[in-house]
Coordinates of C-alpha atoms in Angstrom, one line a residue:
M14 CA 86.8 154.5 100.6
E15 CA 90.4 154.6 101.6
V16 CA 91.8 152.7 104.6
H17 CA 95.2 153.4 106.2
V18 CA 96.9 150.2 107.2
V19 CA 100.2 149.6 109.1
S20 CA 102.5 146.6 109.2
K21 CA 102.3 145.0 112.6
S22 CA 105.9 143.7 112.5
K23 CA 107.4 146.9 111.0
N24 CA 105.4 149.9 112.0
Q25 CA 107.3 152.2 109.6
V26 CA 105.7 150.3 106.7
N27 CA 102.2 151.5 105.9
A28 CA 99.9 151.7 102.9
V29 CA 96.5 153.1 101.8
A30 CA 94.2 150.5 100.5
T31 CA 90.8 151.1 98.8
L32 CA 87.6 149.5 100.0
D33 CA 84.6 149.4 97.8
R34 CA 82.3 151.6 99.9
L35 CA 79.0 150.6 98.1
E36 CA 79.8 146.9 98.5
Y37 CA 80.9 147.5 102.2
E38 CA 77.7 149.4 103.1
Q39 CA 75.3 147.1 101.4
H40 CA 75.7 144.7 104.3
G41 CA 73.0 145.3 106.9
L42 CA 73.9 146.4 110.4
A43 CA 73.6 144.0 113.2
A44 CA 71.3 144.6 116.2
S45 CA 72.5 147.3 118.6
S46 CA 74.9 148.7 116.0
V47 CA 75.6 152.0 114.4
R48 CA 77.6 153.0 111.3
V49 CA 79.7 156.1 111.9
Q50 CA 81.6 158.3 109.5
P51 CA 84.6 160.2 111.0
L52 CA 84.2 163.9 111.4
L53 CA 87.5 164.7 113.2
I54 CA 90.3 162.6 114.4
T55 CA 93.6 163.3 116.1
L56 CA 96.9 162.1 114.7
C57 CA 99.9 162.6 116.9
S58 CA 102.9 160.7 118.4
N59 CA 100.5 158.7 120.6
N60 CA 99.3 156.9 117.5
L61 CA 102.8 155.5 117.1
S62 CA 102.5 154.2 120.7
Y63 CA 99.2 152.5 119.9
A64 CA 100.9 150.7 117.0
R65 CA 103.9 149.8 119.1
G66 CA 101.6 148.3 121.7
G67 CA 99.2 146.8 119.2
D68 CA 99.8 143.2 120.2
L69 CA 100.6 143.6 123.9
L70 CA 97.6 145.9 124.6
H71 CA 95.4 144.5 121.8
G72 CA 95.2 147.9 120.1
W73 CA 94.9 146.1 116.7
D74 CA 91.5 144.9 117.9
T75 CA 90.1 148.4 117.9
Y76 CA 89.4 148.5 114.2
P77 CA 89.9 145.0 112.6
V78 CA 91.1 145.2 109.0
P79 CA 88.0 144.7 106.7
A80 CA 88.0 141.5 104.9
G81 CA 87.0 143.3 101.7
L82 CA 90.4 145.1 101.4
P83 CA 92.6 143.9 98.5
K84 CA 95.4 141.4 99.2
P85 CA 97.7 141.5 101.0
Y86 CA 96.1 144.2 103.2
N87 CA 93.2 142.1 104.2
D88 CA 95.6 139.8 106.2
R89 CA 94.8 140.6 109.8
K90 CA 97.9 138.7 111.0
S91 CA 100.2 141.1 109.1
W92 CA 98.3 144.3 108.8
G93 CA 96.3 146.5 111.3
I94 CA 94.6 149.8 111.6
V95 CA 96.0 152.2 114.2
P96 CA 93.3 153.6 116.4
A97 CA 92.8 157.3 116.8
W98 CA 90.6 159.5 119.1
G99 CA 88.0 161.7 117.7
Y100 CA 84.4 162.4 116.7
G101 CA 82.1 160.7 114.3
V102 CA 78.6 161.2 112.9
V103 CA 76.1 158.4 112.9
T104 CA 75.0 157.6 109.3
E105 CA 72.9 154.5 110.0
S106 CA 71.5 153.1 113.3
M107 CA 69.9 149.9 114.7
T108 CA 69.7 151.6 118.1
Q109 CA 67.9 154.5 119.8
I110 CA 70.7 156.7 118.7
S111 CA 69.4 158.6 115.7
P112 CA 71.3 159.2 112.4
G113 CA 73.0 162.6 112.6
T114 CA 74.1 162.2 116.2
L115 CA 77.6 163.2 117.0
L116 CA 79.6 160.6 119.0
W117 CA 82.9 160.8 120.8
G118 CA 85.5 158.2 121.3
A119 CA 84.9 154.6 122.3
E120 CA 82.4 151.9 122.1
I121 CA 82.1 148.2 123.2
S122 CA 82.1 146.0 120.0
E123 CA 82.8 142.3 120.6
S124 CA 86.2 142.7 119.0
R125 CA 87.2 145.2 121.7
Q126 CA 86.6 143.1 124.8
R127 CA 90.4 142.7 125.4
L128 CA 91.1 146.4 125.2
M129 CA 91.7 148.6 128.2
T130 CA 88.6 150.1 129.8
I131 CA 89.7 153.6 129.0
I132 CA 89.0 152.7 125.4
T133 CA 86.0 150.5 125.8
A134 CA 84.0 152.9 128.0
T135 CA 80.3 153.0 127.1
P136 CA 79.9 155.9 124.6
K137 CA 78.0 159.0 125.7
K138 CA 75.8 160.6 123.1
A139 CA 76.7 164.3 122.6
K140 CA 74.0 166.9 123.0
I141 CA 74.6 168.1 119.4
E142 CA 72.3 166.5 116.9
Y143 CA 71.7 167.3 113.2
P144 CA 68.2 166.2 112.2
D145 CA 68.7 167.3 108.6
F146 CA 71.9 165.4 108.3
M147 CA 70.6 162.7 106.0
S148 CA 70.3 165.1 103.1
G149 CA 73.7 163.6 102.1
I150 CA 77.3 163.5 103.4
K151 CA 80.1 162.6 101.0
T152 CA 83.2 164.6 101.9
W153 CA 85.1 165.9 104.9
T154 CA 84.1 169.4 103.9
S155 CA 80.4 168.8 104.1
L156 CA 80.8 167.1 107.4
S157 CA 82.8 170.0 108.8
S158 CA 80.2 172.4 107.6
L159 CA 77.7 170.9 110.1
V160 CA 79.7 172.4 112.9
D161 CA 80.7 176.1 113.1
A162 CA 84.3 177.0 113.2
K163 CA 84.4 177.8 116.9
E164 CA 82.8 174.5 117.9
L165 CA 85.1 172.6 115.5
K166 CA 88.1 174.2 117.1
R167 CA 86.9 173.2 120.6
M168 CA 86.4 169.7 119.4
S169 CA 89.9 169.6 118.0
W170 CA 91.4 170.5 121.3
V171 CA 89.3 168.0 123.1
S172 CA 90.2 165.3 120.7
L173 CA 93.9 166.1 121.1
F174 CA 94.1 166.5 124.8
R175 CA 91.2 164.7 126.5
P176 CA 92.7 161.2 126.4
T177 CA 96.2 162.2 127.7
W178 CA 95.0 164.9 130.1
Q179 CA 93.8 162.1 132.4
T180 CA 97.4 160.9 132.8
G181 CA 98.7 164.2 134.3
Y182 CA 95.6 164.5 136.6
L183 CA 95.8 160.9 137.9
L184 CA 99.5 161.0 138.4
S185 CA 99.4 164.3 140.3
H186 CA 96.2 163.8 142.3
H187 CA 96.1 160.0 143.0
T188 CA 99.6 158.6 142.7
F189 CA 101.5 161.6 144.2
T190 CA 99.0 163.0 146.6
S191 CA 99.3 164.6 150.0
D192 CA 95.6 164.0 150.7
T193 CA 95.9 160.5 152.2
T194 CA 93.2 161.1 154.9
S195 CA 90.3 160.9 152.5
R196 CA 91.8 158.4 150.0
S197 CA 94.6 156.0 149.7
P198 CA 97.4 156.7 147.2
I199 CA 97.4 154.5 144.2
H200 CA 100.3 152.6 142.8
P201 CA 101.4 153.8 139.4
L202 CA 100.2 150.6 137.8
G203 CA 96.8 150.9 139.5
I204 CA 97.1 147.4 140.9
D205 CA 97.4 146.0 144.4
L206 CA 101.0 146.6 145.0
P207 CA 102.5 148.6 147.9
W208 CA 102.3 152.4 147.5
T209 CA 102.4 154.0 150.8
P210 CA 101.7 157.6 151.9
A211 CA 105.4 158.1 152.0
D212 CA 105.7 156.9 148.4
A213 CA 103.0 159.4 147.4
D214 CA 104.5 162.3 149.4
I215 CA 106.5 164.8 147.2
S216 CA 106.2 167.7 149.7
A217 CA 110.0 167.7 150.2
A218 CA 110.9 166.4 146.8
V219 CA 112.4 167.7 143.6
V220 CA 110.3 166.5 140.6
I221 CA 112.0 166.2 137.2
S222 CA 110.0 165.9 134.0
L223 CA 111.7 164.4 130.9
S224 CA 110.3 165.2 127.5
A225 CA 108.5 168.1 129.2
A226 CA 107.2 169.8 126.1
G227 CA 105.0 166.8 125.1
K228 CA 101.3 167.2 125.7
T229 CA 101.1 164.4 128.3
A230 CA 104.0 166.0 130.3
R231 CA 102.4 169.4 129.9
A232 CA 99.2 168.1 131.5
F233 CA 101.2 166.8 134.4
A234 CA 103.0 170.1 134.8
Y235 CA 99.7 172.0 134.8
H236 CA 98.5 169.9 137.7
M237 CA 101.8 170.3 139.5
F238 CA 101.5 174.0 139.2
W239 CA 98.2 174.1 140.9
R240 CA 99.6 172.3 144.0
N241 CA 100.3 174.3 147.1
A242 CA 104.1 174.5 147.4
A243 CA 104.1 174.9 151.2
K244 CA 101.9 171.9 151.9
E245 CA 101.9 169.6 148.9
G246 CA 105.2 170.3 147.1
P247 CA 107.3 169.7 145.2
I248 CA 110.0 172.1 146.5
W249 CA 111.2 172.4 142.9
F250 CA 110.0 171.3 139.5
L251 CA 112.6 170.8 136.8
Q252 CA 111.4 170.4 133.1
I253 CA 113.8 169.0 130.6
S254 CA 113.0 169.6 126.9
Q255 CA 114.6 170.5 123.6
T256 CA 112.4 173.6 123.6
P257 CA 112.4 175.0 127.1
E258 CA 111.5 178.4 125.9
L259 CA 108.0 177.1 125.2
L260 CA 107.6 176.2 128.8
E261 CA 109.2 179.2 130.6
S262 CA 106.2 181.5 130.5
V263 CA 103.6 179.0 131.7
P264 CA 104.2 179.2 135.4
R265 CA 104.0 182.9 135.3
I266 CA 100.8 182.9 133.4
L267 CA 99.2 180.4 135.8
G268 CA 100.6 182.3 138.9
T269 CA 101.9 179.1 140.5
D270 CA 104.0 179.2 143.7
I271 CA 105.8 176.0 142.8
P272 CA 109.5 176.9 142.0
T273 CA 110.3 175.8 138.5
K274 CA 112.9 175.8 135.8
A275 CA 113.1 174.5 132.2
V276 CA 116.4 173.4 130.6
R277 CA 117.6 171.9 127.4
Y278 CA 118.7 168.2 127.1
D279 CA 122.3 169.2 126.6
L280 CA 122.3 170.7 130.1
V281 CA 121.1 167.5 131.8
G282 CA 124.6 166.7 133.0
G283 CA 124.5 169.8 135.2
S284 CA 121.2 169.0 136.9
A285 CA 122.8 167.8 140.1
E286 CA 124.4 171.2 140.7
L287 CA 121.0 172.8 140.2
I288 CA 119.4 170.5 142.8
E289 CA 122.3 170.5 145.3
G290 CA 121.4 173.6 147.3
L291 CA 117.7 172.7 147.6
D292 CA 118.4 169.9 150.2
P293 CA 115.7 167.6 148.8
K294 CA 114.6 164.5 150.8
R295 CA 113.6 162.8 147.6
I296 CA 114.0 163.1 143.8
V297 CA 111.2 161.9 141.6
L298 CA 112.0 161.5 137.8
V299 CA 109.0 161.2 135.6
D300 CA 110.0 160.0 132.1
F301 CA 107.4 161.0 129.5
G302 CA 109.7 159.8 126.6
G303 CA 113.0 161.6 127.1
R304 CA 115.7 161.3 124.5
A305 CA 117.8 158.1 124.4
G306 CA 120.4 158.2 127.1
T307 CA 119.0 161.2 128.9
L308 CA 117.6 159.2 131.9
A309 CA 120.8 157.3 132.4
Q310 CA 122.9 160.5 132.2
L311 CA 120.6 162.2 134.7
I312 CA 120.7 159.2 137.2
E313 CA 124.5 159.1 136.9
S314 CA 124.7 162.9 137.5
I315 CA 122.6 162.5 140.7
K316 CA 124.2 159.3 142.1
S317 CA 127.8 160.5 141.6
H318 CA 127.1 163.8 143.3
S319 CA 128.4 163.8 146.9
A320 CA 125.4 165.7 148.3
L321 CA 122.7 163.7 146.4
G322 CA 124.1 160.2 146.1
E323 CA 122.1 158.9 149.1
V324 CA 118.9 160.8 148.4
Q325 CA 115.9 158.5 147.7
T326 CA 115.2 158.5 143.9
T327 CA 111.9 157.3 142.4
I328 CA 111.6 156.8 138.6
I329 CA 108.2 156.7 136.9
H330 CA 108.0 155.6 133.3
V331 CA 105.1 157.1 131.4
G332 CA 106.2 156.8 127.8
S333 CA 109.1 156.1 125.5
E334 CA 110.9 158.2 122.9
Q335 CA 108.7 158.3 119.8
N336 CA 110.6 156.0 117.5
V337 CA 109.8 152.8 115.7
Y338 CA 111.3 150.0 117.7
S339 CA 112.1 146.4 116.7
A340 CA 111.0 143.6 119.0
D341 CA 114.6 143.3 120.3
E342 CA 114.8 147.0 121.0
I343 CA 111.5 146.9 122.9
K344 CA 112.9 143.9 125.0
G345 CA 116.1 145.9 125.6
N346 CA 114.2 148.9 126.8
C347 CA 112.2 146.8 129.2
Q348 CA 115.4 145.3 130.6
T349 CA 116.8 148.8 131.0
M350 CA 113.7 149.9 132.9
Q351 CA 114.2 147.0 135.3
T352 CA 117.9 147.7 135.7
V353 CA 117.4 151.4 136.8
G354 CA 114.3 150.5 138.8
E355 CA 111.7 152.4 136.8
V356 CA 108.1 151.9 137.8
Q357 CA 105.6 151.8 134.9
F358 CA 102.6 154.2 135.0
N359 CA 99.3 152.9 133.6
T360 CA 96.7 155.6 133.1
C361 CA 93.9 153.0 132.7
G362 CA 94.9 151.0 135.7
V363 CA 95.0 154.1 138.0
R364 CA 91.8 155.4 136.5
D365 CA 90.0 152.0 137.2
A366 CA 91.3 152.0 140.8
V367 CA 90.1 155.6 141.3
I368 CA 86.6 154.7 140.0
E369 CA 86.5 151.6 142.2

């Protein structure tokens, strides 16, 4: 059985180590435990984020490195397993969940108690069960054959988008919301910090999305497009991406009444001229991981423009450019965030606040 491990100090260093499966599985399961074999997992740029935040957000606790791995990969101080979202099939069980049950996502092992609640949510058993499953499972192919192609495709999309789709929904509906009569707007961190109805109001704002072609940004755009331009705003939605052509048809397909435009990174410097005639009362920049220097260039373009320099600007930081960063670079990025006044968004914190 092969295990992919990543260096905790240098995330670009990784290896595949072999674990003796027979030796590993001969150990009996503890009470209230199941053994699960992956059926489908999603690997994307988010997994790099999980590695980068492995220590700060305790992501390395999700799947502790097995002690049975060969040296040096069994050293949990130096090596970790990057978590991934997906589905698995129960092969053994010490619970009421029967072997052959398909499971999604998270669970609440003792090692995961410091993880965010979005990961440690109590698992929900899927309705799909395979009572003849125990006839033998040895390969990915035989696992996949348990699910028809249409269902497997649906599961693939769920695995890819379900975790990040929440970010766009929560940001659009609970942090930037015009419905303040039935619920209070929630601070981007989801904690008890001031976030007034005025902070949440983007009805007269221009909203700018950086790294707009990424899936988290696309989820946010989808929810933006379903707003009522006349009542909820924004008055204009600008998406900045290296591939704006991928975004241009979406508003038309959805039939939104939100005015929108998609532009390339090399046109960021002219954004102020695009915004000038709209007379916005506010500019909201949502950074989903824009290219290095883009945010600073955009801010400079706005602040130096005679008609926009005094317009209130709010900057929400959702993610960083997908690179491997050193500890010093991460520290520098945090200092830059403070300098420009970025407010960090925390999907888990906002989600917890909404539930509460």
